[in-house]
Coordinates of N, CA and C in Angstrom, one line a residue:
M1 N -63.0 -4.5 -89.3 CA -63.3 -5.7 -88.5 C -64.1 -5.4 -87.6
Q2 N -65.2 -5.3 -87.3 CA -66.2 -5.5 -85.9 C -66.1 -6.3 -85.3
I3 N -65.5 -6.2 -83.3 CA -66.0 -7.0 -82.6 C -67.3 -7.2 -82.3
Q4 N -67.9 -8.3 -82.1 CA -69.1 -8.7 -81.0 C -68.8 -8.4 -80.0
K5 N -69.9 -7.6 -79.6 CA -70.1 -7.3 -78.1 C -70.0 -9.0 -77.2
T6 N -69.3 -9.1 -76.6 CA -69.6 -10.2 -75.2 C -70.1 -9.9 -74.2
I7 N -70.9 -10.7 -73.8 CA -71.8 -10.6 -72.6 C -70.3 -11.3 -71.5
I8 N -69.6 -11.4 -70.2 CA -69.3 -11.8 -69.5 C -70.4 -11.6 -68.6
D9 N -69.9 -13.0 -67.4 CA -71.4 -13.0 -66.3 C -70.2 -12.8 -65.5
D10 N -70.8 -11.8 -64.0 CA -70.1 -12.0 -63.4 C -70.6 -12.5 -61.5
F11 N -69.1 -13.4 -62.1 CA -70.0 -13.9 -60.4 C -69.6 -13.6 -59.2
K12 N -68.8 -12.9 -59.1 CA -68.3 -11.9 -58.0 C -69.7 -11.5 -56.7
T13 N -69.9 -12.1 -55.3 CA -71.1 -11.7 -55.4 C -70.9 -10.1 -53.6
D14 N -71.8 -9.7 -53.3 CA -71.6 -8.9 -52.7 C -71.5 -9.1 -51.3
R15 N -70.7 -8.4 -50.7 CA -70.2 -9.2 -49.1 C -69.5 -8.0 -48.7
K16 N -69.7 -7.8 -47.0 CA -69.2 -7.0 -46.5 C -67.4 -7.3 -46.1
D17 N -66.9 -6.0 -45.4 CA -65.2 -6.1 -45.5 C -65.1 -7.1 -44.3
I18 N -63.7 -8.4 -44.6 CA -63.5 -9.0 -43.6 C -63.4 -9.2 -42.4
L19 N -62.5 -7.3 -41.7 CA -62.2 -7.2 -40.8 C -62.5 -5.3 -41.5
P20 N -63.5 -5.0 -39.5 CA -63.6 -3.9 -39.7 C -61.9 -2.7 -39.9
P21 N -61.6 -1.2 -39.6 CA -60.9 -0.2 -39.8 C -60.0 -0.4 -38.4
L22 N -58.8 0.2 -39.0 CA -58.1 0.0 -37.6 C -58.5 1.0 -36.3
P23 N -58.0 1.2 -35.2 CA -58.8 1.2 -34.1 C -57.5 3.1 -34.0
L24 N -57.8 4.4 -33.8 CA -56.6 5.1 -33.5 C -55.3 4.4 -33.4
T25 N -55.7 3.6 -32.3 CA -54.2 3.2 -31.3 C -53.6 2.3 -32.5
G26 N -54.0 1.3 -32.6 CA -53.8 0.9 -33.9 C -52.8 1.9 -35.0
R27 N -53.3 3.0 -35.4 CA -52.7 3.5 -36.3 C -51.2 4.1 -36.0
L28 N -51.0 4.4 -34.7 CA -50.4 4.5 -34.5 C -48.4 3.6 -34.2
V29 N -49.3 2.5 -34.2 CA -48.1 1.0 -34.2 C -46.9 1.7 -35.0
P30 N -47.1 1.7 -36.6 CA -46.8 1.9 -37.9 C -45.7 3.4 -37.2
I31 N -46.2 4.7 -36.5 CA -45.8 5.7 -36.9 C -45.0 5.7 -36.1
L32 N -45.0 4.6 -34.1 CA -43.8 4.3 -33.4 C -42.8 3.5 -33.6
F33 N -43.1 2.6 -35.2 CA -42.1 1.8 -35.5 C -41.2 2.7 -36.1
Y34 N -41.2 3.9 -37.1 CA -41.0 4.6 -37.7 C -39.8 5.5 -36.9
A35 N -40.9 6.1 -36.3 CA -40.3 6.9 -34.9 C -39.2 6.2 -34.1
S36 N -38.6 4.8 -33.5 CA -38.2 4.0 -33.4 C -37.2 3.4 -34.0
V37 N -37.1 3.4 -35.6 CA -35.9 3.1 -35.8 C -35.0 4.8 -36.4
F38 N -36.0 6.0 -36.7 CA -35.4 6.9 -36.5 C -34.5 7.1 -34.8
A39 N -35.2 6.7 -33.7 CA -34.4 7.0 -32.7 C -32.7 6.6 -32.7
A40 N -33.0 4.8 -33.4 CA -32.0 3.7 -32.6 C -30.8 4.5 -33.5
I41 N -31.2 5.1 -35.2 CA -30.5 6.0 -35.6 C -29.1 6.7 -35.0
V42 N -30.5 8.2 -34.2 CA -29.5 8.6 -34.4 C -28.7 8.0 -32.7
L43 N -29.6 7.5 -32.2 CA -28.7 7.2 -30.4 C -27.6 6.2 -31.4
S44 N -27.4 5.4 -32.2 CA -26.2 5.3 -33.2 C -25.6 6.0 -33.0
A45 N -25.7 7.0 -33.6 CA -24.7 8.3 -34.6 C -24.1 8.9 -33.1
I46 N -25.2 8.6 -32.2 CA -24.4 9.9 -31.1 C -23.6 8.9 -29.9
F47 N -24.0 7.2 -30.2 CA -23.2 6.7 -29.7 C -21.6 6.7 -29.9
A48 N -21.5 5.9 -32.1 CA -20.4 6.0 -32.2 C -19.5 7.8 -32.1
L49 N -20.0 8.6 -31.9 CA -19.5 10.5 -31.7 C -19.3 10.0 -30.1
Q50 N -19.6 9.5 -29.1 CA -19.4 9.8 -27.7 C -18.4 8.9 -28.3
L51 N -17.9 7.5 -28.7 CA -17.0 6.6 -28.8 C -15.4 7.1 -28.9
K52 N -16.0 8.0 -29.7 CA -14.8 8.7 -30.7 C -14.5 9.4 -30.1
I53 N -15.2 10.6 -28.7 CA -14.6 11.3 -28.3 C -14.1 10.8 -27.0
S54 N -14.8 9.8 -26.1 CA -14.0 8.9 -25.4 C -12.5 8.0 -25.9
K55 N -12.6 7.4 -26.6 CA -11.4 7.2 -27.4 C -10.1 8.5 -27.0
G56 N -10.3 9.4 -28.0 CA -10.0 10.9 -27.6 C -9.4 10.8 -26.3
R57 N -10.6 11.0 -25.6 CA -10.0 11.5 -24.3 C -9.1 10.4 -23.5
I58 N -9.2 9.0 -23.9 CA -8.4 7.6 -23.4 C -6.8 7.9 -23.5
E59 N -6.9 8.0 -24.9 CA -5.8 8.6 -25.7 C -4.3 9.9 -25.0
S60 N -6.0 11.0 -24.6 CA -5.2 11.9 -23.8 C -4.4 11.5 -22.7
L61 N -5.7 10.9 -21.9 CA -5.0 10.8 -20.3 C -4.2 9.5 -20.3
R62 N -3.6 8.9 -21.2 CA -2.3 8.0 -21.7 C -1.3 9.1 -21.9
Q63 N -1.2 9.7 -22.4 CA -0.3 10.7 -23.2 C 0.3 11.7 -21.6
E64 N -1.0 12.3 -20.8 CA 0.0 12.4 -19.7 C -0.1 11.8 -18.3
L65 N -0.5 10.9 -18.4 CA 0.0 9.7 -17.7 C 1.3 9.2 -17.9
S66 N 1.8 9.1 -19.5 CA 2.7 8.8 -19.9 C 4.3 10.3 -19.1
E67 N 3.9 11.2 -19.9 CA 4.6 12.3 -19.3 C 4.8 12.2 -18.3
T68 N 3.0 12.2 -17.0 CA 3.3 11.8 -15.3 C 4.5 11.3 -14.7
Q69 N 4.2 9.8 -15.4 CA 5.8 8.9 -15.2 C 6.8 9.3 -15.6
K70 N 7.3 10.2 -16.6 CA 7.9 10.4 -17.2 C 9.1 11.8 -16.2
R71 N 7.7 12.7 -15.7 CA 8.0 13.9 -15.1 C 9.1 13.2 -13.8
A72 N 7.9 12.0 -13.0 CA 8.5 11.3 -12.1 C 9.2 10.6 -11.9
A73 N 10.2 10.0 -13.1 CA 11.1 9.9 -13.2 C 12.4 10.4 -13.1
D74 N 12.0 11.2 -14.0 CA 13.1 12.2 -13.7 C 12.8 12.5 -12.2
T75 N 12.2 13.1 -12.3 CA 12.3 13.8 -10.1 C 13.1 12.6 -9.8
K76 N 12.5 11.3 -9.7 CA 13.4 10.8 -8.8 C 14.8 11.0 -9.1
S77 N 15.5 10.5 -10.3 CA 16.8 11.0 -10.5 C 16.8 11.5 -10.6
E78 N 17.0 13.2 -10.1 CA 17.2 14.5 -10.0 C 16.7 14.4 -8.4
R79 N 16.5 13.3 -7.8 CA 16.5 13.2 -6.0 C 17.7 12.4 -5.8
A80 N 17.5 11.2 -6.3 CA 19.1 10.5 -6.2 C 20.0 11.3 -6.2
A81 N 20.1 12.1 -7.6 CA 21.5 12.6 -7.3 C 21.8 13.6 -6.4
L82 N 20.9 14.4 -5.9 CA 20.6 15.7 -4.8 C 20.8 15.1 -3.3
E83 N 20.9 13.5 -3.9 CA 20.9 12.6 -2.4 C 22.7 12.3 -2.3
E84 N 23.0 12.1 -3.8 CA 24.3 11.6 -3.7 C 24.9 12.8 -3.5
R85 N 24.9 14.2 -3.8 CA 25.7 15.7 -3.9 C 25.9 15.9 -2.2
I86 N 24.3 15.6 -1.6 CA 24.2 15.4 -0.5 C 25.5 14.3 0.8
L87 N 25.3 13.1 -0.1 CA 26.9 12.3 0.5 C 27.4 12.4 1.0
R88 N 28.1 13.1 -0.5 CA 29.4 13.4 -0.9 C 30.2 15.0 0.3
A89 N 28.7 15.7 -0.1 CA 29.5 17.1 0.8 C 29.2 16.8 2.4
N90 N 28.4 15.5 2.3 CA 28.8 15.0 4.2 C 30.6 14.9 4.3
E91 N 30.4 13.6 3.5 CA 32.5 13.2 3.4 C 32.8 14.4 3.5
V92 N 32.3 15.1 2.5 CA 33.5 16.3 2.5 C 33.9 17.6 4.0
E93 N 32.8 17.1 4.9 CA 32.5 18.0 5.7 C 33.5 17.0 6.8
A94 N 33.2 15.6 6.8 CA 33.5 14.9 7.9 C 35.0 14.7 7.8
W95 N 35.1 14.5 6.2 CA 36.8 14.9 6.2 C 37.6 15.9 6.6
V96 N 37.5 17.4 6.1 CA 37.5 18.7 6.5 C 37.1 18.4 8.5
E97 N 36.4 18.1 8.8 CA 36.8 18.1 10.3 C 37.5 17.2 10.3
G98 N 37.5 16.1 10.1 CA 38.6 14.9 11.0 C 39.8 15.3 10.5
S99 N 40.7 16.6 9.8 CA 41.2 17.2 9.5 C 42.0 18.2 10.2
R100 N 40.9 18.6 10.8 CA 41.3 19.9 11.4 C 42.4 20.1 12.6
P101 N 42.1 18.5 13.0 CA 43.2 18.3 13.9 C 45.1 18.5 14.0
L102 N 45.1 18.2 12.5 CA 46.4 17.9 11.5 C 46.6 19.2 11.1
Q103 N 45.8 20.3 11.2 CA 46.3 21.8 10.5 C 47.0 22.0 11.2
P104 N 47.5 22.3 12.3 CA 48.7 22.9 13.0 C 49.9 22.2 12.6
L105 N 49.3 20.8 12.3 CA 50.8 19.9 12.2 C 51.6 20.1 10.2
I106 N 50.3 20.2 9.8 CA 50.6 20.7 8.0 C 51.7 22.0 8.4
I107 N 50.4 23.2 9.0 CA 51.0 24.4 9.0 C 53.0 24.4 9.7
A108 N 53.0 23.3 10.4 CA 54.2 23.8 11.2 C 55.1 23.1 10.1
I109 N 54.8 22.3 9.1 CA 56.2 21.2 8.7 C 55.5 22.9 7.6
T110 N 55.1 23.4 6.7 CA 55.5 24.1 5.9 C 56.1 25.5 6.3
R111 N 55.6 25.7 7.2 CA 56.6 27.1 7.9 C 58.3 26.7 8.0
S112 N 58.2 25.4 7.9 CA 59.9 25.1 8.6 C 60.5 24.9 6.9
I113 N 59.2 24.7 5.8 CA 60.4 24.9 4.9 C 61.2 26.9 4.9
Q114 N 62.1 27.0 4.5 CA 62.8 27.9 4.5 C 63.3 28.2 2.9
E115 N 64.2 29.1 2.1 CA 64.0 29.7 1.2 C 64.7 28.6 0.2
G116 N 64.5 28.1 -1.1 CA 65.1 27.6 -1.6 C 65.0 26.3 -1.4
S117 N 63.9 25.9 -0.5 CA 63.5 24.5 -0.7 C 61.9 24.7 -1.2
S118 N 61.4 23.1 -1.0 CA 60.1 23.2 -1.5 C 59.8 21.9 -1.4
I119 N 58.2 22.1 -0.7 CA 57.5 20.9 -0.9 C 56.9 20.0 -1.9
Q120 N 57.7 19.3 -2.1 CA 57.3 18.4 -3.6 C 56.2 17.3 -3.8
D121 N 56.4 17.1 -2.4 CA 55.1 16.2 -2.0 C 55.1 15.4 -0.9
M122 N 53.3 15.6 -0.5 CA 53.4 15.7 1.0 C 52.4 15.2 1.3
R123 N 52.4 13.6 1.8 CA 50.9 12.7 2.8 C 50.3 12.5 4.0
L124 N 49.5 13.1 4.5 CA 49.3 12.4 5.5 C 48.1 11.9 6.0
T125 N 48.2 10.1 5.9 CA 47.2 9.3 6.2 C 46.9 8.4 7.1
R126 N 46.0 8.0 7.3 CA 45.9 7.1 9.0 C 44.5 6.1 8.5
R127 N 45.3 5.4 9.5 CA 44.3 4.2 9.3 C 43.1 3.8 9.9
E128 N 41.8 3.2 10.3 CA 40.8 3.0 11.0 C 41.5 2.6 11.7
D129 N 42.3 1.4 11.9 CA 42.3 0.4 12.7 C 43.4 0.8 14.0
T130 N 44.3 2.1 13.9 CA 45.3 3.0 14.4 C 44.9 4.8 14.1
P131 N 44.2 4.9 14.6 CA 43.5 6.1 14.0 C 44.6 7.0 14.8
E132 N 45.0 6.4 15.3 CA 46.0 7.3 17.1 C 47.2 7.5 16.2
Q133 N 47.4 7.0 15.3 CA 49.1 6.7 14.2 C 48.3 7.8 12.9
L134 N 49.9 8.4 12.9 CA 49.9 9.2 11.4 C 51.1 8.4 10.5
H135 N 50.7 8.9 8.8 CA 52.1 8.3 8.6 C 52.2 9.4 7.5
L136 N 53.3 9.7 7.4 CA 54.2 11.1 7.0 C 54.6 10.3 5.8
S137 N 54.3 11.3 5.1 CA 55.8 10.7 3.4 C 55.8 11.9 2.8
I138 N 57.0 12.5 2.8 CA 57.2 13.9 1.8 C 58.3 14.0 1.3
S139 N 58.1 14.6 0.6 CA 59.6 15.2 -0.8 C 59.6 15.9 -0.9
I140 N 60.8 16.1 -0.5 CA 61.5 17.4 -0.3 C 62.7 18.3 -1.0
G141 N 62.0 19.0 -1.8 CA 63.6 19.8 -3.2 C 64.6 20.4 -2.6
T142 N 65.7 20.2 -2.1 CA 66.5 21.1 -1.1 C 67.3 20.6 -1.8
D143 N 69.3 21.6 -1.7 CA 70.4 21.1 -1.3 C 70.3 21.5 -0.2
S144 N 70.2 21.3 0.7 CA 70.7 21.2 1.9 C 69.9 20.1 3.1
I145 N 70.7 19.0 3.5 CA 70.3 18.0 5.0 C 69.4 18.2 5.8
A146 N 69.7 19.4 6.0 CA 69.0 20.6 7.4 C 68.0 20.6 7.1
Q147 N 67.5 21.0 5.7 CA 66.0 21.2 6.1 C 65.3 20.4 6.6
L148 N 65.5 18.6 6.3 CA 64.8 17.6 6.6 C 64.9 18.3 8.7
D149 N 66.1 17.8 9.0 CA 66.0 18.3 10.3 C 64.7 19.8 10.7
R150 N 65.1 20.5 10.0 CA 63.8 21.5 10.5 C 62.5 20.7 10.3
V151 N 62.0 20.2 9.9 CA 60.7 19.8 9.0 C 61.0 18.3 10.4
L152 N 61.4 17.8 11.0 CA 61.2 17.0 12.3 C 61.6 18.3 13.1
D153 N 62.0 18.8 13.5 CA 61.9 19.9 15.2 C 60.3 20.4 14.5
A154 N 60.0 20.8 13.6 CA 58.4 21.2 13.3 C 57.5 20.2 13.9
V155 N 57.4 19.0 13.8 CA 57.0 17.7 13.5 C 57.3 17.4 15.1
H156 N 57.9 17.0 16.0 CA 58.1 17.5 17.2 C 57.6 18.2 18.6
G157 N 57.5 20.1 17.7 CA 57.5 20.5 17.9 C 55.6 20.8 18.5
Q158 N 55.2 20.2 17.7 CA 54.0 19.4 17.5 C 53.4 18.8 18.1
G159 N 54.2 17.7 19.4 CA 53.9 16.1 20.2 C 53.9 15.6 19.2
Y160 N 54.7 15.0 18.4 CA 54.6 13.7 17.6 C 56.3 12.9 17.7
R161 N 55.8 12.1 17.5 CA 57.7 11.1 17.3 C 57.7 10.2 16.4
E162 N 58.6 10.1 15.7 CA 58.7 9.1 14.5 C 59.1 8.0 14.7
I163 N 58.3 6.8 14.1 CA 58.8 5.8 14.6 C 58.4 4.9 13.3
S164 N 59.9 4.0 12.9 CA 60.5 3.4 11.5 C 60.2 4.2 10.5
P165 N 61.5 5.2 10.6 CA 61.6 6.4 9.4 C 62.2 5.6 8.2
Q166 N 62.4 6.3 7.6 CA 63.3 6.0 6.1 C 63.2 7.2 5.6
Q167 N 64.5 7.4 5.0 CA 64.9 8.5 4.0 C 65.5 7.9 3.0
T168 N 65.3 8.5 2.0 CA 66.6 8.8 0.5 C 66.6 10.0 -0.1
V169 N 68.2 9.9 0.5 CA 68.3 11.1 -1.1 C 69.0 11.3 -2.5
N170 N 68.3 12.0 -2.9 CA 68.5 11.5 -4.6 C 68.7 13.4 -5.5
R171 N 69.7 13.2 -5.3 CA 70.7 14.5 -5.7 C 70.0 15.8 -5.2
S172 N 68.7 16.0 -5.8 CA 68.2 17.6 -4.8 C 67.1 17.3 -3.9
Q173 N 66.8 15.8 -4.1 CA 65.1 15.5 -3.4 C 65.7 14.4 -2.7
I174 N 64.9 14.7 -0.8 CA 64.7 14.0 0.0 C 63.8 13.3 -0.2
D175 N 63.7 12.1 -0.5 CA 62.2 11.5 0.3 C 62.4 11.2 1.7
Y176 N 60.9 10.9 2.5 CA 61.2 10.6 3.9 C 59.3 9.9 4.6
Q177 N 59.6 9.2 4.8 CA 58.6 8.3 5.2 C 58.9 8.0 6.5
A178 N 57.7 7.8 7.6 CA 57.5 7.9 9.2 C 56.1 7.7 9.5
T179 N 56.4 6.4 10.9 CA 54.6 6.7 11.2 C 55.0 7.8 13.0
L180 N 53.7 8.7 12.7 CA 54.0 10.1 13.4 C 53.0 8.8 14.8
V181 N 53.5 8.9 15.9 CA 52.6 9.1 17.3 C 53.0 9.7 18.2
R182 N 51.7 10.6 18.3 CA 51.8 11.7 19.8 C 52.5 11.4 21.2
Q183 N 52.6 11.7 21.8 CA 53.8 12.0 22.6 C 52.3 12.1 24.1
S184 N 53.3 11.2 24.7 CA 51.4 12.0 26.2 C 52.1 13.0 26.4
A185 N 51.4 13.7 27.6 CA 50.9 14.9 28.2 C 52.4 14.6 29.1
N186 N 52.7 13.2 30.1 CA 53.8 13.3 30.6 C 55.2 12.5 30.7
G187 N 55.2 12.2 29.0 CA 55.8 11.2 28.4 C 57.1 12.4 28.1
P188 N 58.2 11.9 28.3 CA 59.3 12.2 27.7 C 59.4 13.3 26.0
T189 N 59.6 14.5 25.2 CA 59.5 14.5 24.1 C 60.7 14.3 23.1
P190 N 60.9 14.3 22.3 CA 61.9 13.9 21.5 C 63.4 14.6 21.7
E191 N 63.0 15.8 22.1 CA 63.9 17.0 22.9 C 64.9 16.5 23.9
T192 N 63.7 16.2 25.2 CA 64.1 15.6 26.5 C 64.8 14.0 26.4
E193 N 64.0 13.3 25.3 CA 64.6 12.2 25.3 C 66.6 11.5 24.9
P194 N 67.1 10.6 26.4 CA 68.3 10.6 26.4 C 68.8 10.0 25.0
Q195 N 69.9 11.0 24.8 CA 70.5 10.6 23.0 C 71.5 9.2 23.6
P196 N 71.8 7.9 22.7 CA 72.7 7.6 22.9 C 74.5 7.7 23.2
E197 N 75.3 7.5 23.7 CA 76.8 7.9 23.8 C 77.3 7.6 22.2
E198 N 78.2 8.9 21.9 CA 78.7 8.4 20.8 C 80.1 7.6 21.1
Q199 N 80.1 6.5 19.6 CA 81.0 6.0 19.7 C 82.1 6.3 19.3
G200 N 83.1 5.6 20.0 CA 84.6 6.0 18.9 C 85.5 7.3 19.7
K201 N 85.0 7.7 20.7 CA 85.6 9.5 21.0 C 86.7 8.9 21.9
S202 N 87.5 9.9 21.4 CA 89.0 9.8 21.8 C 89.1 10.4 23.5

């Protein structure tokens, strides 16, 4: 079947373009827009990378700070221990210097112990309120009571006299306690002090 030709009228009128073509500067706008978008993406990537690097550096600095604080605490602890040792050393030095005047007395007592006797315990103490007085406490293992007399002679030889002596004899051990006071240079020594007259002589 053959379609008949139909004439269609064209009602479009000839007319000029509404707007003139874009100038050269206007053509750069899309290029600049896409370049800006690309630059924004690149800068965002660089910012994210720098942020990641900064976080790593911050974490590293935190670890270094923690280690530094730990080392500082260890150093402080070591310093406190060192200061405590120095304080103890000073105390020992002061004790040695304070005990130096007592060394002749101790040596004299030690040398007065004869063969067959022994010092089981000996203590010399001094009170802060009465530093001129010494408290002697000694335990002597001996079978002879004369050993205590030799110890007292050694004490007297160092210029001391005893006050409130107390002694206990228990089998082969003598326990003796007394307060020792140094004799003055002009005062009588125990050897020269007058002895009380014996009672009951015929």
